[in-house]
Amino acid sequence: DVELERGSSLLVLARFRDELPNRVTLHVTPSGEKPETTPFEKSLDDPVFGARLPRVVSNLEYVVEYDQHRSRSFQVTVFDLPALVRSDLVVRQPDYTGKPEETLENAYDVTVVEGSEVTVICRVNKPLASAALTRKAGESIPLSRDPQDPLKWTVALSPQQSERLFLELVDDRGRKNRDPDQFRINVVPNKPPT
């Protein structure tokens, strides 16, 4: 039995100690679908036969059949890595600018005047154990889960200087997002008029 990331391929190997069978077949039953049969290929003179499923997208069960025998049933459980589905940035400029609050939909980059507040709103693909923005120096800024929506995480920032932040997502099994999304906040200094 194995857990596999959704969309990955699966290689099933069958090793025989005694006499080699004439034919080895993989019988696969994806959840809620009809069974499929795939022949195993023999590996040179080795007592190993192999069959590959190019893309596993749902939980499945498989058995190996050879001559008049069947293996026990094996379970493959698929999982999704945590991922960002959408990010919005809500910008509150300082009062003296006279600018209203602005929401940038599906955004990762923003330029703000010094003294602004930027709220990062992240919508993720599944419930998480934690979410954080990490600075290059390694400092981690935790996001808060919305109590009404477990797929929504937010944090309010008051950036003092321009920076890049990397979104790290962790699920309840300790799996992390593969490629952390990057946010850029460019801060323009507040200078007196000339």
mmCIF file of C-alpha atoms in Angstrom:
data_model
loop_
_atom_site.group_PDB
_atom_site.id
_atom_site.type_symbol
_atom_site.label_atom_id
_atom_site.label_comp_id
_atom_site.label_asym_id
_atom_site.label_seq_id
_atom_site.Cartn_x
_atom_site.Cartn_y
_atom_site.Cartn_z
ATOM 1 C CA ASP A 1 0.000 0.000 0.000
ATOM 2 C CA VAL A 2 1.262 3.478 -0.864
ATOM 3 C CA GLU A 3 0.372 7.174 -0.886
ATOM 4 C CA LEU A 4 1.072 9.012 -4.122
ATOM 5 C CA GLU A 5 0.814 12.630 -5.216
ATOM 6 C CA ARG A 6 -2.136 13.112 -7.576
ATOM 7 C CA GLY A 7 -0.988 13.049 -11.215
ATOM 8 C CA SER A 8 2.183 11.028 -10.532
ATOM 9 C CA SER A 9 3.041 7.827 -12.335
ATOM 10 C CA LEU A 10 3.165 4.484 -10.541
ATOM 11 C CA LEU A 11 5.592 1.669 -11.322
ATOM 12 C CA VAL A 12 4.527 -1.744 -10.024
ATOM 13 C CA LEU A 13 7.220 -4.423 -9.898
ATOM 14 C CA ALA A 14 6.574 -8.130 -9.336
ATOM 15 C CA ARG A 15 9.563 -10.306 -8.382
ATOM 16 C CA PHE A 16 9.386 -14.102 -8.594
ATOM 17 C CA ARG A 17 11.723 -16.449 -6.699
ATOM 18 C CA ASP A 18 10.970 -19.778 -8.249
ATOM 19 C CA GLU A 19 9.748 -20.631 -11.727
ATOM 20 C CA LEU A 20 8.858 -17.575 -13.805
ATOM 21 C CA PRO A 21 5.217 -17.287 -14.886
ATOM 22 C CA ASN A 22 4.294 -17.171 -18.562
ATOM 23 C CA ARG A 23 2.084 -14.134 -18.173
ATOM 24 C CA VAL A 24 1.727 -11.452 -15.496
ATOM 25 C CA THR A 25 -1.144 -8.960 -15.510
ATOM 26 C CA LEU A 26 -1.934 -5.878 -13.433
ATOM 27 C CA HIS A 27 -5.635 -5.421 -12.621
ATOM 28 C CA VAL A 28 -6.390 -1.850 -11.558
ATOM 29 C CA THR A 29 -9.701 -0.550 -10.190
ATOM 30 C CA PRO A 30 -9.803 3.254 -9.765
ATOM 31 C CA SER A 31 -12.404 4.549 -7.269
ATOM 32 C CA GLY A 32 -15.842 4.523 -8.857
ATOM 33 C CA GLU A 33 -14.584 3.313 -12.238
ATOM 34 C CA LYS A 34 -14.421 0.078 -14.220
ATOM 35 C CA PRO A 35 -11.397 -2.201 -13.754
ATOM 36 C CA GLU A 36 -8.519 -1.914 -16.225
ATOM 37 C CA THR A 37 -5.959 -4.560 -17.177
ATOM 38 C CA THR A 38 -2.320 -3.857 -18.047
ATOM 39 C CA PRO A 39 0.236 -6.521 -19.007
ATOM 40 C CA PHE A 40 3.566 -6.613 -17.161
ATOM 41 C CA GLU A 41 6.802 -6.465 -19.130
ATOM 42 C CA LYS A 42 9.678 -8.792 -18.254
ATOM 43 C CA SER A 43 12.996 -7.150 -17.413
ATOM 44 C CA LEU A 44 15.735 -8.951 -19.400
ATOM 45 C CA ASP A 45 16.793 -12.122 -17.561
ATOM 46 C CA ASP A 46 15.829 -10.775 -14.142
ATOM 47 C CA PRO A 47 12.952 -12.455 -12.295
ATOM 48 C CA VAL A 48 11.237 -9.046 -12.249
ATOM 49 C CA PHE A 49 8.175 -7.967 -14.192
ATOM 50 C CA GLY A 50 7.032 -4.342 -14.333
ATOM 51 C CA ALA A 51 3.935 -2.361 -15.261
ATOM 52 C CA ARG A 52 3.611 1.415 -15.255
ATOM 53 C CA LEU A 53 0.524 3.546 -14.769
ATOM 54 C CA PRO A 54 1.416 6.873 -16.438
ATOM 55 C CA ARG A 55 -0.875 9.131 -14.363
ATOM 56 C CA VAL A 56 -2.754 8.284 -11.178
ATOM 57 C CA VAL A 57 -5.515 10.834 -10.463
ATOM 58 C CA SER A 58 -7.726 9.011 -7.949
ATOM 59 C CA ASN A 59 -7.479 6.363 -5.246
ATOM 60 C CA LEU A 60 -7.253 2.894 -6.657
ATOM 61 C CA GLU A 61 -6.843 -0.749 -5.812
ATOM 62 C CA TYR A 62 -4.702 -3.221 -7.743
ATOM 63 C CA VAL A 63 -3.864 -6.916 -7.800
ATOM 64 C CA VAL A 64 -1.174 -8.830 -9.676
ATOM 65 C CA GLU A 65 -2.333 -11.940 -11.498
ATOM 66 C CA TYR A 66 0.049 -14.593 -12.789
ATOM 67 C CA ASP A 67 -0.700 -18.062 -14.174
ATOM 68 C CA GLN A 68 -3.564 -19.223 -11.901
ATOM 69 C CA HIS A 69 -2.640 -17.013 -8.899
ATOM 70 C CA ARG A 70 -3.632 -13.575 -7.583
ATOM 71 C CA SER A 71 -1.787 -11.351 -5.133
ATOM 72 C CA ARG A 72 -3.511 -9.677 -2.253
ATOM 73 C CA SER A 73 -5.205 -6.379 -3.016
ATOM 74 C CA PHE A 74 -2.977 -3.263 -2.746
ATOM 75 C CA GLN A 75 -4.310 0.250 -2.069
ATOM 76 C CA VAL A 76 -2.997 3.459 -3.658
ATOM 77 C CA THR A 77 -4.182 6.630 -1.952
ATOM 78 C CA VAL A 78 -3.616 9.913 -3.784
ATOM 79 C CA PHE A 79 -3.015 13.246 -2.098
ATOM 80 C CA ASP A 80 -2.645 16.861 -3.176
ATOM 81 C CA LEU A 81 0.229 19.008 -1.991
ATOM 82 C CA PRO A 82 -0.855 22.309 -0.461
ATOM 83 C CA ALA A 83 -1.168 25.007 -3.118
ATOM 84 C CA LEU A 84 -2.218 28.621 -3.458
ATOM 85 C CA VAL A 85 -5.357 28.958 -5.574
ATOM 86 C CA ARG A 86 -5.697 32.744 -5.462
ATOM 87 C CA SER A 87 -4.197 35.717 -3.656
ATOM 88 C CA ASP A 88 -5.680 39.175 -3.194
ATOM 89 C CA LEU A 89 -3.889 42.199 -1.764
ATOM 90 C CA VAL A 90 -5.822 44.861 0.127
ATOM 91 C CA VAL A 91 -3.928 48.167 0.314
ATOM 92 C CA ARG A 92 -4.682 50.908 2.841
ATOM 93 C CA GLN A 93 -2.646 54.018 2.057
ATOM 94 C CA PRO A 94 -1.885 56.521 4.855
ATOM 95 C CA ASP A 95 -4.777 58.917 5.618
ATOM 96 C CA TYR A 96 -2.901 61.948 4.298
ATOM 97 C CA THR A 97 -2.921 60.484 0.749
ATOM 98 C CA GLY A 98 -6.718 60.710 0.613
ATOM 99 C CA LYS A 99 -6.809 57.430 -1.346
ATOM 100 C CA PRO A 100 -9.503 54.858 -0.579
ATOM 101 C CA GLU A 101 -8.760 51.253 0.326
ATOM 102 C CA GLU A 102 -7.943 49.268 -2.803
ATOM 103 C CA THR A 103 -8.250 45.522 -3.445
ATOM 104 C CA LEU A 104 -5.929 44.012 -6.042
ATOM 105 C CA GLU A 105 -7.436 40.720 -7.157
ATOM 106 C CA ASN A 106 -5.267 37.724 -7.954
ATOM 107 C CA ALA A 107 -2.146 39.793 -7.262
ATOM 108 C CA TYR A 108 1.381 39.029 -6.050
ATOM 109 C CA ASP A 109 3.108 42.407 -6.488
ATOM 110 C CA VAL A 110 2.231 45.828 -5.164
ATOM 111 C CA THR A 111 3.887 49.229 -4.865
ATOM 112 C CA VAL A 112 2.827 51.318 -1.855
ATOM 113 C CA VAL A 113 3.861 54.537 -0.196
ATOM 114 C CA GLU A 114 5.694 54.254 3.110
ATOM 115 C CA GLY A 115 3.219 53.940 6.009
ATOM 116 C CA SER A 116 0.724 51.820 4.073
ATOM 117 C CA GLU A 117 -0.820 48.605 5.312
ATOM 118 C CA VAL A 118 -1.013 45.592 2.966
ATOM 119 C CA THR A 119 -3.290 42.677 3.827
ATOM 120 C CA VAL A 120 -2.431 39.467 2.011
ATOM 121 C CA ILE A 121 -5.446 37.177 1.504
ATOM 122 C CA CYS A 122 -4.654 33.648 0.344
ATOM 123 C CA ARG A 123 -7.144 31.045 -0.815
ATOM 124 C CA VAL A 124 -5.694 27.527 -0.770
ATOM 125 C CA ASN A 125 -6.695 24.197 -2.274
ATOM 126 C CA LYS A 126 -7.299 22.280 0.964
ATOM 127 C CA PRO A 127 -7.360 22.692 4.761
ATOM 128 C CA LEU A 128 -3.898 23.373 6.198
ATOM 129 C CA ALA A 129 -2.060 23.059 9.485
ATOM 130 C CA SER A 130 -0.213 26.341 8.878
ATOM 131 C CA ALA A 131 0.584 29.087 6.394
ATOM 132 C CA ALA A 132 3.354 31.674 6.650
ATOM 133 C CA LEU A 133 5.180 34.309 4.660
ATOM 134 C CA THR A 134 8.940 33.950 4.944
ATOM 135 C CA ARG A 135 11.518 36.661 4.407
ATOM 136 C CA LYS A 136 14.842 35.909 2.713
ATOM 137 C CA ALA A 137 16.577 36.185 6.099
ATOM 138 C CA GLY A 138 14.381 33.323 7.312
ATOM 139 C CA GLU A 139 11.962 35.255 9.523
ATOM 140 C CA SER A 140 8.518 33.716 9.334
ATOM 141 C CA ILE A 141 5.257 35.718 9.502
ATOM 142 C CA PRO A 142 2.301 33.424 10.280
ATOM 143 C CA LEU A 143 -1.009 33.857 8.472
ATOM 144 C CA SER A 144 -4.308 33.421 10.330
ATOM 145 C CA ARG A 145 -6.968 30.959 9.218
ATOM 146 C CA ASP A 146 -10.427 32.464 8.727
ATOM 147 C CA PRO A 147 -12.718 30.827 11.328
ATOM 148 C CA GLN A 148 -15.599 30.851 8.821
ATOM 149 C CA ASP A 149 -13.576 29.512 5.864
ATOM 150 C CA PRO A 150 -10.754 26.963 6.404
ATOM 151 C CA LEU A 151 -9.406 27.627 2.899
ATOM 152 C CA LYS A 152 -8.826 31.352 3.520
ATOM 153 C CA TRP A 153 -5.678 32.644 5.270
ATOM 154 C CA THR A 154 -4.727 36.308 5.896
ATOM 155 C CA VAL A 155 -2.060 38.549 7.359
ATOM 156 C CA ALA A 156 -1.796 42.343 7.641
ATOM 157 C CA LEU A 157 1.651 43.838 6.995
ATOM 158 C CA SER A 158 3.060 47.314 7.562
ATOM 159 C CA PRO A 159 6.115 47.188 5.321
ATOM 160 C CA GLN A 160 8.940 49.623 6.106
ATOM 161 C CA GLN A 161 11.027 48.697 3.080
ATOM 162 C CA SER A 162 10.715 46.805 -0.190
ATOM 163 C CA GLU A 163 10.901 43.047 0.171
ATOM 164 C CA ARG A 164 10.103 39.646 -1.252
ATOM 165 C CA LEU A 165 8.095 37.178 0.771
ATOM 166 C CA PHE A 166 7.648 33.471 0.078
ATOM 167 C CA LEU A 167 4.411 31.661 0.934
ATOM 168 C CA GLU A 168 4.957 28.386 2.788
ATOM 169 C CA LEU A 169 1.956 26.102 3.194
ATOM 170 C CA VAL A 170 1.896 22.964 5.362
ATOM 171 C CA ASP A 171 -0.916 20.412 5.534
ATOM 172 C CA ASP A 172 -1.896 18.223 8.485
ATOM 173 C CA ARG A 173 0.515 15.484 7.326
ATOM 174 C CA GLY A 174 3.501 17.867 7.225
ATOM 175 C CA ARG A 175 3.526 18.105 3.407
ATOM 176 C CA LYS A 176 4.646 21.468 2.033
ATOM 177 C CA ASN A 177 3.860 23.318 -1.164
ATOM 178 C CA ARG A 178 6.410 22.374 -3.823
ATOM 179 C CA ASP A 179 7.277 25.840 -5.142
ATOM 180 C CA PRO A 180 6.447 28.595 -2.644
ATOM 181 C CA ASP A 181 4.644 31.493 -4.311
ATOM 182 C CA GLN A 182 6.470 34.805 -4.138
ATOM 183 C CA PHE A 183 5.020 38.171 -3.150
ATOM 184 C CA ARG A 184 6.810 41.474 -3.833
ATOM 185 C CA ILE A 185 6.014 44.603 -1.887
ATOM 186 C CA ASN A 186 7.736 47.722 -3.190
ATOM 187 C CA VAL A 187 7.769 50.592 -0.698
ATOM 188 C CA VAL A 188 8.186 54.130 -1.998
ATOM 189 C CA PRO A 189 9.635 56.510 0.668
ATOM 190 C CA ASN A 190 7.433 59.346 1.825
ATOM 191 C CA LYS A 191 9.368 62.440 0.767
ATOM 192 C CA PRO A 192 8.368 66.080 1.297
ATOM 193 C CA PRO A 193 7.128 67.882 -1.838
ATOM 194 C CA THR A 194 9.743 69.750 -3.822
#
